[in-house]
Short mmCIF file of C-alpha atoms in Angstrom, two decimals:
data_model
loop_
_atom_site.label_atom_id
_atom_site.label_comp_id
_atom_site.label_asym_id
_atom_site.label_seq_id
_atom_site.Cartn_x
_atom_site.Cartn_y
_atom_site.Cartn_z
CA UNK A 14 6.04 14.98 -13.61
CA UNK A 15 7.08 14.28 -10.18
CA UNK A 16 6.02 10.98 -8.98
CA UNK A 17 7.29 7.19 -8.18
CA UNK A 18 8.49 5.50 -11.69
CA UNK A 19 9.10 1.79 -11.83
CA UNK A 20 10.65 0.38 -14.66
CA UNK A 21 10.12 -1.48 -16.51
CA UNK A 22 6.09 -2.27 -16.69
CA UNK A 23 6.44 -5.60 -17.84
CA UNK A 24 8.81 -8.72 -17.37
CA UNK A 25 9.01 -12.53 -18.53
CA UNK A 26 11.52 -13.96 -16.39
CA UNK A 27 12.81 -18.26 -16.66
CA UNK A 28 13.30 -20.00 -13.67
CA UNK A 29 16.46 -19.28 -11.96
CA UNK A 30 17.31 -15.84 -13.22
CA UNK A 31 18.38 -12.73 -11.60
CA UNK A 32 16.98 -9.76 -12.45
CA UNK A 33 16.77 -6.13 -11.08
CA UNK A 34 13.35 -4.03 -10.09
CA UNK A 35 13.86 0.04 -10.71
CA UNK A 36 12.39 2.37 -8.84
CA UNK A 37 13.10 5.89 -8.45
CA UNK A 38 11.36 9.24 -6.94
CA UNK A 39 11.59 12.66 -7.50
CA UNK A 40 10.02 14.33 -4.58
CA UNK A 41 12.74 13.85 -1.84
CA UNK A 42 10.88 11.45 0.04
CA UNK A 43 12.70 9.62 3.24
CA UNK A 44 10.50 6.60 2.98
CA UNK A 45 10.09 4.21 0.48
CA UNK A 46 9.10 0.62 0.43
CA UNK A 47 8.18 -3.04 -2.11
CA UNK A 48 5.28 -4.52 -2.00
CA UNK A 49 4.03 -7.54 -4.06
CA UNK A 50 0.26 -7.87 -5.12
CA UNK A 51 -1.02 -11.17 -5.60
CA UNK A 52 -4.57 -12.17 -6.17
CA UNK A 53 -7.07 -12.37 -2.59
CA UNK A 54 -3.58 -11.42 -0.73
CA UNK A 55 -3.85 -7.51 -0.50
CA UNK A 56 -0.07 -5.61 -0.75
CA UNK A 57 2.60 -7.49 1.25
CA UNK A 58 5.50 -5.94 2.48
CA UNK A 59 8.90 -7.12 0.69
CA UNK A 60 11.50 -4.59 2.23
CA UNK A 61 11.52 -0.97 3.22
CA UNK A 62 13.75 1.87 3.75
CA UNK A 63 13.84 5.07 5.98
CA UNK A 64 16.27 7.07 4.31
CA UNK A 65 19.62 6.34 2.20
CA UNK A 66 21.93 3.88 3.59
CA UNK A 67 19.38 1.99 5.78
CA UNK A 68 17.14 -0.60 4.62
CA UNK A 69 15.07 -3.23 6.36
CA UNK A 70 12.73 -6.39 6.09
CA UNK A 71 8.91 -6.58 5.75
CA UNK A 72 6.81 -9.98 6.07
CA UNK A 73 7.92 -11.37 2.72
CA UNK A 74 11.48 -10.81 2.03
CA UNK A 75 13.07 -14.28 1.25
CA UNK A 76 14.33 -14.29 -2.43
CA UNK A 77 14.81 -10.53 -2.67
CA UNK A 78 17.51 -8.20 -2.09
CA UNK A 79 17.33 -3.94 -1.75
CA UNK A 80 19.65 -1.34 -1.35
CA UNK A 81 19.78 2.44 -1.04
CA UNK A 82 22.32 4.19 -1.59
CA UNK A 83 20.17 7.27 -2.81
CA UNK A 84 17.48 9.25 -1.06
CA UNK A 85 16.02 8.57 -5.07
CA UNK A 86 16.53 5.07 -5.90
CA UNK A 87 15.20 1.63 -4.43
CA UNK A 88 15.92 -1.01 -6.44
CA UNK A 89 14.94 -4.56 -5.79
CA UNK A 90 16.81 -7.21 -6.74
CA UNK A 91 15.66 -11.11 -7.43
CA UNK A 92 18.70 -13.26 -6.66
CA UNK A 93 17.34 -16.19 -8.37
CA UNK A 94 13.85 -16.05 -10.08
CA UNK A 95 11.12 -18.61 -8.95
CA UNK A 96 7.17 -19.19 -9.94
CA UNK A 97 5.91 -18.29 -6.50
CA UNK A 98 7.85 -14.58 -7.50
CA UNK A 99 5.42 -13.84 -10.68
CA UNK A 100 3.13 -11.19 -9.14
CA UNK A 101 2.76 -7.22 -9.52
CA UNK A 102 5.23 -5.06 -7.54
CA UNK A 103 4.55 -1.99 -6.15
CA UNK A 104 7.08 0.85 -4.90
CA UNK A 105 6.16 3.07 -2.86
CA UNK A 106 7.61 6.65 -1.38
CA UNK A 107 6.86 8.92 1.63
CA UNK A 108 7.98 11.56 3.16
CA UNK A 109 9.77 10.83 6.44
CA UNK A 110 8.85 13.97 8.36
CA UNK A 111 6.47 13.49 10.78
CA UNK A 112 5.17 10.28 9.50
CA UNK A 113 2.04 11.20 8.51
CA UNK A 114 1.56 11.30 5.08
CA UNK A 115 0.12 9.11 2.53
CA UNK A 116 2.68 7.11 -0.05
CA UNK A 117 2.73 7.84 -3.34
CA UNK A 118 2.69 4.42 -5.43
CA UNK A 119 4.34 3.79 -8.47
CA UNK A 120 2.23 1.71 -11.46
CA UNK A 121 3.58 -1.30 -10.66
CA UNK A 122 5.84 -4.25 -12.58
CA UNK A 123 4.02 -6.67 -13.67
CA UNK A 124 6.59 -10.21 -13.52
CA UNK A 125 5.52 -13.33 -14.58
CA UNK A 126 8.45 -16.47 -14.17
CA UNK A 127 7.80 -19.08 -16.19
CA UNK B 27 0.76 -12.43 8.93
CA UNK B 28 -0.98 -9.30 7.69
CA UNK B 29 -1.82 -6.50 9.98
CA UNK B 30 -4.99 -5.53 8.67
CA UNK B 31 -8.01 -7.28 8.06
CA UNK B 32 -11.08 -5.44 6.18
CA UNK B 33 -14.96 -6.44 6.41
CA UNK B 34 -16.61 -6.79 4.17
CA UNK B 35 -14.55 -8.97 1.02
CA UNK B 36 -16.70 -7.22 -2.05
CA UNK B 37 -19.19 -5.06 -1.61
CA UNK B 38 -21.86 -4.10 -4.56
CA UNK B 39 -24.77 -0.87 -3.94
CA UNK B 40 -26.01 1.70 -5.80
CA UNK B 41 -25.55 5.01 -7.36
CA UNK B 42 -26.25 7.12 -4.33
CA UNK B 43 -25.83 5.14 -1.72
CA UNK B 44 -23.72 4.73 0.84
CA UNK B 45 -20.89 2.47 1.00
CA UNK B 46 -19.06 1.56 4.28
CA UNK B 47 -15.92 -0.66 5.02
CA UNK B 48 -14.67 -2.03 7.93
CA UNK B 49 -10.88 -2.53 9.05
CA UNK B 50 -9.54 -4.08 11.71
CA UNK B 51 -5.74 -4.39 13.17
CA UNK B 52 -3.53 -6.05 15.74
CA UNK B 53 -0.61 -3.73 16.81
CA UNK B 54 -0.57 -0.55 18.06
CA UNK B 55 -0.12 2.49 15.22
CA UNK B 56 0.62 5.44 14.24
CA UNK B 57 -1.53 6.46 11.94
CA UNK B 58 -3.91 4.35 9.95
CA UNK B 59 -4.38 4.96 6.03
CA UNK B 60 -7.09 4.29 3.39
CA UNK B 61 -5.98 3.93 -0.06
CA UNK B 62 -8.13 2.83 -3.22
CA UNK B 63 -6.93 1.15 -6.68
CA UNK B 64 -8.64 0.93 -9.58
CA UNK B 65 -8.37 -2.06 -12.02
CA UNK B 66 -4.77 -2.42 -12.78
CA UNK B 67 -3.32 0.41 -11.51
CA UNK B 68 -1.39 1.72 -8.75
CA UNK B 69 -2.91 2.52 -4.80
CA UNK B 70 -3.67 6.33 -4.34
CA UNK B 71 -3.98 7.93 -0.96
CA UNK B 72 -7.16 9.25 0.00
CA UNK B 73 -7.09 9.47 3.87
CA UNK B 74 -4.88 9.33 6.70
CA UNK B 75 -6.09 9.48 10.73
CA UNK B 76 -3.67 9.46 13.37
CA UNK B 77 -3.92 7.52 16.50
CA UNK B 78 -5.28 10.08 18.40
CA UNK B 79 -7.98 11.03 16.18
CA UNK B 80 -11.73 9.81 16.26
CA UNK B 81 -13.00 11.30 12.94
CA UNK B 82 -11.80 12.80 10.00
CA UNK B 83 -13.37 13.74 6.80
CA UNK B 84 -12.09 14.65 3.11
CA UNK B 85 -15.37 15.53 0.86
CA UNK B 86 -17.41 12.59 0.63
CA UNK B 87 -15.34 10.30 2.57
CA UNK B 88 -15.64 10.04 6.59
CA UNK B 89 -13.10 8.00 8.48
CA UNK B 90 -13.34 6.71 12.09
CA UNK B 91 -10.90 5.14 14.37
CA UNK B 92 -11.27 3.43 17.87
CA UNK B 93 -7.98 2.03 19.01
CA UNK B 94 -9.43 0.70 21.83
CA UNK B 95 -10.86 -1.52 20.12
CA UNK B 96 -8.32 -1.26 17.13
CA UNK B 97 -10.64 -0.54 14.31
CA UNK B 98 -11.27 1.74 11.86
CA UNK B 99 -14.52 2.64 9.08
CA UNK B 100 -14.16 4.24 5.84
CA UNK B 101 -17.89 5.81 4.85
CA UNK B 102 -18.15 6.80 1.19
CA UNK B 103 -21.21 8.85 0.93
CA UNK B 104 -23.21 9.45 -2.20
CA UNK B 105 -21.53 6.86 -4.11
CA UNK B 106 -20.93 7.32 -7.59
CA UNK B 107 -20.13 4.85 -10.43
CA UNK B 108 -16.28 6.25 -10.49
CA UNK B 109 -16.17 5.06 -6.90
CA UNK B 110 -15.69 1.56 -8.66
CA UNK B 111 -12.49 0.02 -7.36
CA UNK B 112 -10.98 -1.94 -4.59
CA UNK B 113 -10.08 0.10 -1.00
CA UNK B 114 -7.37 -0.91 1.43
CA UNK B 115 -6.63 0.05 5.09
CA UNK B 116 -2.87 0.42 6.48
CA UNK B 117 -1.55 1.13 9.10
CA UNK B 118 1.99 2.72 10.23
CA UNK B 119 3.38 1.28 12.99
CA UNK B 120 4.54 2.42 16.22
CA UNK B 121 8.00 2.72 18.48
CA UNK B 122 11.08 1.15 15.87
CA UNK B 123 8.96 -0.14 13.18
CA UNK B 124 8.28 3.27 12.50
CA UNK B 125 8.86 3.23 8.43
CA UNK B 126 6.65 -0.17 8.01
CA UNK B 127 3.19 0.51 6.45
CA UNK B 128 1.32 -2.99 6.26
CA UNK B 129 -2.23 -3.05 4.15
CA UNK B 130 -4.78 -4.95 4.70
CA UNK B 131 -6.31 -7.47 1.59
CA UNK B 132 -8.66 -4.60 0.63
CA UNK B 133 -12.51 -4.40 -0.22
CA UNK B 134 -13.69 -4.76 -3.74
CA UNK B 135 -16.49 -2.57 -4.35
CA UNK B 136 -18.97 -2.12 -6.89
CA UNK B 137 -20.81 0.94 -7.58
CA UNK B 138 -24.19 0.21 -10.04
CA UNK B 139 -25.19 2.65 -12.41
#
């Protein structure tokens, strides 16, 4: 089914390791974006991209890394795991043309650092 | 700091009433977008009204936007018990921050049998 997978649903992380966030589309979106859900705080913005090759910041991105060197893949790294980082991320895709269109989220990863 | 704020925090009616939320933002946009989540589960789309739009509507839902005074309304009406979940506003920014879609920290509501 086309869509936004993130992988995987769940993670346990210990303080101080490094792990990677997958995320991958199917629908040929320009667009996609990380955001991080934590309780009373809505969806902040981690990082975003508008198309392969070109990736940017959003209000949160200390701690995490992104690249995209696919139109399908956006994966976010943690350089070094921390508490404040257990949360529920989101990816997101769009398509660029335009710019208005809805996102399509993934289900989320669910990361708790202990 | 987060773009948009939303009015009210939780909200709680009745089957077959209406339901309204409020959002409010501080740059200028794009477009602005209404999303809703369920319990545990990803956002879904359910609107989208471009900055030079008043009004738009998509079956039971009826958005309004006045940049002037850079605020928007999402009107649910005939709510139903499915209507259960938490809605968010975000907006798409203008000029270079063109690919930057910033939510604001959402309205839970609750939809009584």
């Amino acid at each position: 089914n086309a869509g936004v997978t993130q992988t995987p649903k769940f993670q346990v992380l210990k303080t101080g390791q490094s792990m990677t966030l997958q995320c991958a589309q199917d629908m040929n979106h320009e667009y996609m974006s990380w955001y991080r859900q934590d309780p009373g705080m809505g969806l902040r913005l981690i990082h975003y991209s508008v198309g392969a090759g070109i990736t940017d910041q959003g209000e949160v991105p200390n701690g995490y890394n992104v690249s995209r060197s696919t139109t399908e893949d956006f994966p976010l790294r943690l350089l070094s795991a921390a508490p404040s980082q257990t949360s529920v991320y989101f990816c997101a895709s769009s398509p660029g043309q335009g710019r208005n269109y809805g996102y399509t989220f993934g289900s989320g990863t669910r990361l708790t650092v202990v | 700091s987060q773009q948009g704020e939303e009015d009210p925090q939780a909200l709680s009616i009745q089957e077959g009433e209406n339901a309204t939320m409020n959002c409010s933002y501080k740059t200028s946009i794009n477009n602005l977008q209404w999303y809703r989540q369920n319990s545990g589960r990803g956002l879904v789309h359910l609107i989208l009204i471009r900055s030079n739009e008043r009004e738009k509507h998509s079956g039971r839902l009826r958005v309004t936007l006045d940049t002037s005074k850079k605020s928007s309304s999402l009107l649910i009406t005939a709510s139903r018990a499915a209507d259960t979940a938490s809605y968010f506003c975000a907006t798409r920014a203008g000029g270079t921050s063109y690919g930057k879609l910033t939510f604001g920290q959402g309205t839970i509501l609750t939809v009584h049998p």
